Amino acid sequence: MAAAAREHEHRGMPCRRIFLATGLLVPAAQALSSPVPPGPAEVRLEQTLDAVGGRARWRTLRGTLNDSWQFRAAEPTRVRARILMDFESGRFRIDTEGEGGLRLVRVVDGEHHWRRNREGQLLPVNEATLSEDRRWVAAHLYRTLARLAGRDPELSVRLGANDRLEVWQGAQRLIWFRTDARGEPYAFGTYDSDTASTLLGPWRFEVDGVRHPLWTSNADGSFRAQLAVLELNPPMDAALFERPAR
C-alpha cells in the first residue's frame, strides 16, 4: 500500500509542476496581450481628426469634389476650379474656367493622362507637371487625412520640430501640420521642406459632419482659394477621366 501510494504520488508530481509553471506564465501572457497606450503623436492625431469632423466620418471618404474660387496675382486673377479626386487610386481631374471663355482640363489616372490647353488642344501632360502632380497627390491634405482616419498601414505619425504633427510613409515624410490648441490645422508643408507652403482658414465649411477650411492661401498670399462647394464620395465615372476623341 505504501509503495502504491508513493507510485501514485510520483505520477502526480509532474502534473503539479506543469500546472505551477503554467500558472507562473499567465501574468506574463496577460502583460504581452495588454493594449499599448497611444503615444503623443497618436494622441495629437486623434485631436486633429476630432477637430475636422472625427475619424468615423473621414474614414468613409473615398473621394471628393472640391469646387472653389481661386484668386491669383497673375492673369487670370480669378478662376473657378473644380478638383475631382479619387482618394483610393489617386486619380484626379481638374476643370478650370475663367473670363474670356477660358476652359482648361487636366487629368491624371495612373499612366493615363491628358490636358486641354487654352487653345482647346488635347495634349499629354508634360513630364515636369506630371511629376509635380504625382507628388501633390501623394501628399494631398484631404486624401492624407482620409488615409489616416482609415488607419492606412503604410502611414505613421510623429511629433517633429516645433511640435509639428508629421505624417510619414516608410522613410519619407509626406506632410506636416501646425495645429492650434484644439488640434485644428492652420498651416502645412510637404516632403523635406520645413517651411509652411499653405495657410488654412478656419475649418468651418461642413458637409455631413466632414469639415474643410473656408479658405487656403500660399505663404505669400499670391494664391488664395475660397471653397464654394464640397461633395463627398461623388460619382467617379470612367468617362470623366477618359480623353475625348476631339
mmCIF file of C-alpha atoms in Angstrom:
data_model
loop_
_atom_site.group_PDB
_atom_site.id
_atom_site.type_symbol
_atom_site.label_atom_id
_atom_site.label_comp_id
_atom_site.label_asym_id
_atom_site.label_seq_id
_atom_site.Cartn_x
_atom_site.Cartn_y
_atom_site.Cartn_z
ATOM 1 C CA MET A 1 0.000 0.000 0.000
ATOM 2 C CA ALA A 2 2.806 2.415 0.869
ATOM 3 C CA ALA A 3 4.562 1.595 -2.405
ATOM 4 C CA ALA A 4 1.369 2.152 -4.366
ATOM 5 C CA ALA A 5 0.825 5.480 -2.641
ATOM 6 C CA ARG A 6 4.398 6.527 -3.407
ATOM 7 C CA GLU A 7 3.940 5.489 -7.060
ATOM 8 C CA HIS A 8 0.672 7.463 -7.293
ATOM 9 C CA GLU A 9 2.340 10.490 -5.734
ATOM 10 C CA HIS A 10 5.276 10.169 -8.146
ATOM 11 C CA ARG A 11 2.936 10.066 -11.160
ATOM 12 C CA GLY A 12 1.110 13.152 -9.939
ATOM 13 C CA MET A 13 4.143 15.341 -9.328
ATOM 14 C CA PRO A 14 4.855 16.227 -12.989
ATOM 15 C CA CYS A 15 1.250 17.368 -13.400
ATOM 16 C CA ARG A 16 1.558 19.660 -10.391
ATOM 17 C CA ARG A 17 4.852 21.063 -11.683
ATOM 18 C CA ILE A 18 3.338 21.737 -15.122
ATOM 19 C CA PHE A 19 0.336 23.420 -13.513
ATOM 20 C CA LEU A 20 2.549 25.601 -11.325
ATOM 21 C CA ALA A 21 4.803 26.541 -14.248
ATOM 22 C CA THR A 22 1.800 27.359 -16.445
ATOM 23 C CA GLY A 23 0.333 29.442 -13.638
ATOM 24 C CA LEU A 24 3.522 31.469 -13.467
ATOM 25 C CA LEU A 25 3.247 32.194 -17.205
ATOM 26 C CA VAL A 26 -0.307 33.592 -17.057
ATOM 27 C CA PRO A 27 0.622 37.088 -15.775
ATOM 28 C CA ALA A 28 3.358 37.373 -18.430
ATOM 29 C CA ALA A 29 0.938 36.380 -21.206
ATOM 30 C CA GLN A 30 -1.613 38.874 -19.928
ATOM 31 C CA ALA A 31 1.041 41.592 -19.917
ATOM 32 C CA LEU A 32 2.019 40.798 -23.514
ATOM 33 C CA SER A 33 -1.607 40.991 -24.663
ATOM 34 C CA SER A 34 -2.384 44.272 -22.882
ATOM 35 C CA PRO A 35 -3.077 47.152 -25.311
ATOM 36 C CA VAL A 36 -0.199 49.567 -25.804
ATOM 37 C CA PRO A 37 -1.268 53.090 -24.806
ATOM 38 C CA PRO A 38 -1.154 55.607 -27.678
ATOM 39 C CA GLY A 39 1.933 57.793 -27.925
ATOM 40 C CA PRO A 40 1.926 61.615 -28.046
ATOM 41 C CA ALA A 41 1.751 61.671 -31.869
ATOM 42 C CA GLU A 42 -1.264 59.327 -31.937
ATOM 43 C CA VAL A 43 -2.993 61.441 -29.274
ATOM 44 C CA ARG A 44 -2.379 64.563 -31.380
ATOM 45 C CA LEU A 45 -3.705 62.808 -34.480
ATOM 46 C CA GLU A 46 -6.952 61.923 -32.702
ATOM 47 C CA GLN A 47 -7.283 65.527 -31.561
ATOM 48 C CA THR A 48 -6.752 66.728 -35.124
ATOM 49 C CA LEU A 49 -9.251 64.287 -36.610
ATOM 50 C CA ASP A 50 -11.801 65.305 -33.956
ATOM 51 C CA ALA A 51 -11.275 68.973 -34.856
ATOM 52 C CA VAL A 52 -12.084 68.366 -38.534
ATOM 53 C CA GLY A 53 -15.113 66.138 -38.091
ATOM 54 C CA GLY A 54 -13.928 62.911 -36.484
ATOM 55 C CA ARG A 55 -12.264 59.680 -37.547
ATOM 56 C CA ALA A 56 -15.595 57.929 -38.153
ATOM 57 C CA ARG A 57 -16.644 60.454 -40.822
ATOM 58 C CA TRP A 58 -13.301 60.903 -42.541
ATOM 59 C CA ARG A 59 -12.701 57.166 -42.854
ATOM 60 C CA THR A 60 -15.811 56.879 -45.073
ATOM 61 C CA LEU A 61 -14.358 59.195 -47.718
ATOM 62 C CA ARG A 62 -13.355 57.576 -50.993
ATOM 63 C CA GLY A 63 -13.026 60.910 -52.769
ATOM 64 C CA THR A 64 -14.269 64.483 -53.007
ATOM 65 C CA LEU A 65 -15.260 67.144 -55.486
ATOM 66 C CA ASN A 66 -13.688 70.367 -54.224
ATOM 67 C CA ASP A 67 -15.124 73.404 -56.036
ATOM 68 C CA SER A 68 -13.545 76.771 -55.220
ATOM 69 C CA TRP A 69 -12.871 80.294 -56.400
ATOM 70 C CA GLN A 70 -9.166 80.850 -56.872
ATOM 71 C CA PHE A 71 -7.534 84.269 -56.761
ATOM 72 C CA ARG A 72 -4.074 84.786 -58.222
ATOM 73 C CA ALA A 73 -1.566 87.596 -58.600
ATOM 74 C CA ALA A 74 -1.056 86.813 -62.309
ATOM 75 C CA GLU A 75 -3.687 86.703 -65.040
ATOM 76 C CA PRO A 76 -6.282 85.361 -64.928
ATOM 77 C CA THR A 77 -6.669 86.805 -61.440
ATOM 78 C CA ARG A 78 -9.915 84.904 -60.700
ATOM 79 C CA VAL A 79 -10.946 81.438 -61.862
ATOM 80 C CA ARG A 80 -13.324 78.691 -60.789
ATOM 81 C CA ALA A 81 -11.563 75.367 -60.203
ATOM 82 C CA ARG A 82 -13.238 72.003 -59.645
ATOM 83 C CA ILE A 83 -10.988 69.232 -58.384
ATOM 84 C CA LEU A 84 -12.382 65.703 -58.547
ATOM 85 C CA MET A 85 -10.079 63.305 -56.676
ATOM 86 C CA ASP A 86 -10.322 59.576 -56.102
ATOM 87 C CA PHE A 87 -8.685 59.005 -52.705
ATOM 88 C CA GLU A 88 -8.338 55.269 -53.264
ATOM 89 C CA SER A 89 -6.433 55.323 -56.570
ATOM 90 C CA GLY A 90 -5.086 58.886 -56.518
ATOM 91 C CA ARG A 91 -6.528 59.730 -59.933
ATOM 92 C CA PHE A 92 -7.878 63.242 -60.381
ATOM 93 C CA ARG A 93 -9.477 65.672 -62.811
ATOM 94 C CA ILE A 94 -9.168 69.476 -62.548
ATOM 95 C CA ASP A 95 -11.513 71.747 -64.552
ATOM 96 C CA THR A 96 -10.608 75.436 -64.546
ATOM 97 C CA GLU A 97 -12.861 78.121 -66.015
ATOM 98 C CA GLY A 98 -12.421 81.874 -66.254
ATOM 99 C CA GLU A 99 -13.311 85.039 -68.139
ATOM 100 C CA GLY A 100 -12.976 85.166 -71.889
ATOM 101 C CA GLY A 101 -14.093 81.587 -72.376
ATOM 102 C CA LEU A 102 -11.110 80.117 -70.564
ATOM 103 C CA ARG A 103 -11.560 76.381 -70.055
ATOM 104 C CA LEU A 104 -8.699 74.154 -69.011
ATOM 105 C CA VAL A 105 -8.778 70.469 -68.086
ATOM 106 C CA ARG A 106 -6.068 68.243 -66.613
ATOM 107 C CA VAL A 107 -6.477 64.533 -65.889
ATOM 108 C CA VAL A 108 -4.018 62.083 -64.365
ATOM 109 C CA ASP A 109 -5.125 58.481 -63.938
ATOM 110 C CA GLY A 110 -2.085 56.288 -63.316
ATOM 111 C CA GLU A 111 -0.071 56.179 -66.529
ATOM 112 C CA HIS A 112 -3.021 57.643 -68.430
ATOM 113 C CA HIS A 113 -3.019 61.466 -68.578
ATOM 114 C CA TRP A 114 -4.151 64.336 -70.775
ATOM 115 C CA ARG A 115 -4.897 68.059 -70.730
ATOM 116 C CA ARG A 116 -6.880 70.669 -72.634
ATOM 117 C CA ASN A 117 -4.864 73.874 -73.083
ATOM 118 C CA ARG A 118 -6.054 77.452 -73.641
ATOM 119 C CA GLU A 119 -6.304 76.893 -77.390
ATOM 120 C CA GLY A 120 -8.563 73.868 -76.841
ATOM 121 C CA GLN A 121 -5.918 71.366 -77.908
ATOM 122 C CA LEU A 122 -5.866 67.925 -76.271
ATOM 123 C CA LEU A 123 -2.305 67.029 -75.294
ATOM 124 C CA PRO A 124 -0.427 64.777 -72.858
ATOM 125 C CA VAL A 125 0.541 66.349 -69.537
ATOM 126 C CA ASN A 126 4.187 67.407 -69.794
ATOM 127 C CA GLU A 127 6.725 65.487 -67.708
ATOM 128 C CA ALA A 128 7.536 68.329 -65.285
ATOM 129 C CA THR A 129 3.860 68.948 -64.460
ATOM 130 C CA LEU A 130 3.172 65.212 -64.254
ATOM 131 C CA SER A 131 5.958 64.752 -61.692
ATOM 132 C CA GLU A 132 4.638 67.661 -59.609
ATOM 133 C CA ASP A 133 1.086 66.322 -59.844
ATOM 134 C CA ARG A 134 2.090 62.903 -58.553
ATOM 135 C CA ARG A 135 3.943 64.368 -55.604
ATOM 136 C CA TRP A 136 0.936 66.613 -54.906
ATOM 137 C CA VAL A 137 -1.453 63.638 -54.867
ATOM 138 C CA ALA A 138 0.842 61.528 -52.654
ATOM 139 C CA ALA A 139 0.940 64.277 -50.006
ATOM 140 C CA HIS A 140 -2.539 65.702 -50.603
ATOM 141 C CA LEU A 141 -4.010 67.239 -47.456
ATOM 142 C CA TYR A 142 -7.537 65.801 -47.544
ATOM 143 C CA ARG A 143 -6.560 62.461 -49.054
ATOM 144 C CA THR A 144 -3.944 62.025 -46.317
ATOM 145 C CA LEU A 145 -6.480 62.779 -43.575
ATOM 146 C CA ALA A 146 -8.821 60.169 -45.041
ATOM 147 C CA ARG A 147 -5.990 57.612 -45.175
ATOM 148 C CA LEU A 148 -5.061 58.345 -41.564
ATOM 149 C CA ALA A 149 -8.693 58.068 -40.474
ATOM 150 C CA GLY A 150 -8.853 54.674 -42.184
ATOM 151 C CA ARG A 151 -5.664 53.560 -40.390
ATOM 152 C CA ASP A 152 -3.728 53.036 -43.609
ATOM 153 C CA PRO A 153 -0.887 50.690 -42.550
ATOM 154 C CA GLU A 154 1.558 52.463 -44.883
ATOM 155 C CA LEU A 155 1.299 55.707 -42.874
ATOM 156 C CA SER A 156 2.701 56.613 -39.475
ATOM 157 C CA VAL A 157 2.713 59.818 -37.423
ATOM 158 C CA ARG A 158 5.422 61.537 -35.388
ATOM 159 C CA LEU A 159 5.854 64.765 -33.492
ATOM 160 C CA GLY A 160 8.548 66.824 -35.178
ATOM 161 C CA ALA A 161 10.317 70.115 -34.579
ATOM 162 C CA ASN A 162 8.234 72.968 -33.178
ATOM 163 C CA ASP A 163 5.611 70.433 -32.042
ATOM 164 C CA ARG A 164 4.502 69.697 -35.615
ATOM 165 C CA LEU A 165 2.435 66.623 -36.431
ATOM 166 C CA GLU A 166 4.263 64.760 -39.209
ATOM 167 C CA VAL A 167 2.907 62.037 -41.494
ATOM 168 C CA TRP A 168 5.395 59.519 -42.860
ATOM 169 C CA GLN A 169 5.163 56.805 -45.487
ATOM 170 C CA GLY A 170 8.065 54.490 -44.802
ATOM 171 C CA ALA A 171 11.219 56.590 -44.696
ATOM 172 C CA GLN A 172 9.634 59.568 -46.472
ATOM 173 C CA ARG A 173 7.842 62.430 -44.772
ATOM 174 C CA LEU A 174 4.767 63.287 -46.831
ATOM 175 C CA ILE A 175 3.217 66.219 -44.994
ATOM 176 C CA TRP A 176 3.334 68.019 -41.653
ATOM 177 C CA PHE A 177 0.802 70.206 -39.852
ATOM 178 C CA ARG A 178 0.881 73.014 -37.377
ATOM 179 C CA THR A 179 -2.242 72.855 -35.224
ATOM 180 C CA ASP A 180 -3.916 75.183 -32.747
ATOM 181 C CA ALA A 181 -4.892 74.336 -29.164
ATOM 182 C CA ARG A 182 -7.976 72.444 -30.407
ATOM 183 C CA GLY A 183 -5.960 70.400 -32.904
ATOM 184 C CA GLU A 184 -7.203 72.274 -35.977
ATOM 185 C CA PRO A 185 -4.505 72.566 -38.686
ATOM 186 C CA TYR A 186 -3.688 76.151 -39.683
ATOM 187 C CA ALA A 187 -0.566 75.558 -41.808
ATOM 188 C CA PHE A 188 1.203 72.694 -43.512
ATOM 189 C CA GLY A 189 4.288 71.844 -45.532
ATOM 190 C CA THR A 190 5.277 68.811 -47.558
ATOM 191 C CA TYR A 191 8.212 66.468 -48.020
ATOM 192 C CA ASP A 192 11.640 67.750 -46.947
ATOM 193 C CA SER A 193 10.687 71.426 -46.684
ATOM 194 C CA ASP A 194 10.418 72.814 -43.155
ATOM 195 C CA THR A 195 8.715 75.964 -44.445
ATOM 196 C CA ALA A 196 4.908 76.047 -44.494
ATOM 197 C CA SER A 197 3.703 76.105 -48.095
ATOM 198 C CA THR A 198 -0.002 76.623 -47.316
ATOM 199 C CA LEU A 199 -2.028 78.509 -44.708
ATOM 200 C CA LEU A 200 -5.514 77.312 -43.794
ATOM 201 C CA GLY A 201 -8.534 79.309 -42.723
ATOM 202 C CA PRO A 202 -10.929 78.032 -40.035
ATOM 203 C CA TRP A 203 -12.372 74.578 -40.712
ATOM 204 C CA ARG A 204 -15.966 75.792 -40.769
ATOM 205 C CA PHE A 205 -17.131 74.553 -44.186
ATOM 206 C CA GLU A 206 -19.059 71.442 -43.152
ATOM 207 C CA VAL A 207 -20.831 68.771 -45.208
ATOM 208 C CA ASP A 208 -22.349 65.755 -43.430
ATOM 209 C CA GLY A 209 -20.017 66.222 -40.489
ATOM 210 C CA VAL A 210 -16.836 66.499 -42.579
ATOM 211 C CA ARG A 211 -15.118 69.878 -42.210
ATOM 212 C CA HIS A 212 -12.852 71.729 -44.631
ATOM 213 C CA PRO A 213 -11.162 75.126 -44.271
ATOM 214 C CA LEU A 214 -13.146 78.091 -45.586
ATOM 215 C CA TRP A 215 -10.055 79.309 -47.441
ATOM 216 C CA THR A 216 -6.477 78.393 -48.220
ATOM 217 C CA SER A 217 -3.514 80.548 -49.213
ATOM 218 C CA ASN A 218 0.084 80.037 -50.164
ATOM 219 C CA ALA A 219 2.693 81.515 -47.841
ATOM 220 C CA ASP A 220 2.992 84.929 -49.556
ATOM 221 C CA GLY A 221 -0.706 85.342 -50.420
ATOM 222 C CA SER A 222 -0.202 85.411 -54.190
ATOM 223 C CA PHE A 223 -2.560 82.427 -54.475
ATOM 224 C CA ARG A 224 -5.765 82.180 -52.452
ATOM 225 C CA ALA A 225 -8.773 79.890 -52.724
ATOM 226 C CA GLN A 226 -12.254 80.185 -51.229
ATOM 227 C CA LEU A 227 -14.271 76.964 -51.012
ATOM 228 C CA ALA A 228 -17.673 77.203 -52.699
ATOM 229 C CA VAL A 229 -18.962 73.609 -52.964
ATOM 230 C CA LEU A 230 -17.840 70.347 -51.398
ATOM 231 C CA GLU A 231 -19.215 66.961 -52.468
ATOM 232 C CA LEU A 232 -18.331 63.790 -50.585
ATOM 233 C CA ASN A 233 -17.892 60.490 -52.447
ATOM 234 C CA PRO A 234 -19.081 61.909 -55.787
ATOM 235 C CA PRO A 235 -19.569 59.592 -58.794
ATOM 236 C CA MET A 236 -16.253 58.565 -60.338
ATOM 237 C CA ASP A 237 -17.476 57.565 -63.797
ATOM 238 C CA ALA A 238 -14.666 56.297 -66.013
ATOM 239 C CA ALA A 239 -15.816 58.682 -68.750
ATOM 240 C CA LEU A 240 -14.760 61.654 -66.607
ATOM 241 C CA PHE A 241 -11.135 60.531 -66.842
ATOM 242 C CA GLU A 242 -11.100 59.403 -70.469
ATOM 243 C CA ARG A 243 -9.567 61.640 -73.093
ATOM 244 C CA PRO A 244 -12.221 62.931 -75.530
ATOM 245 C CA ALA A 245 -11.932 61.919 -79.140
ATOM 246 C CA ARG A 246 -11.773 65.610 -80.119
#
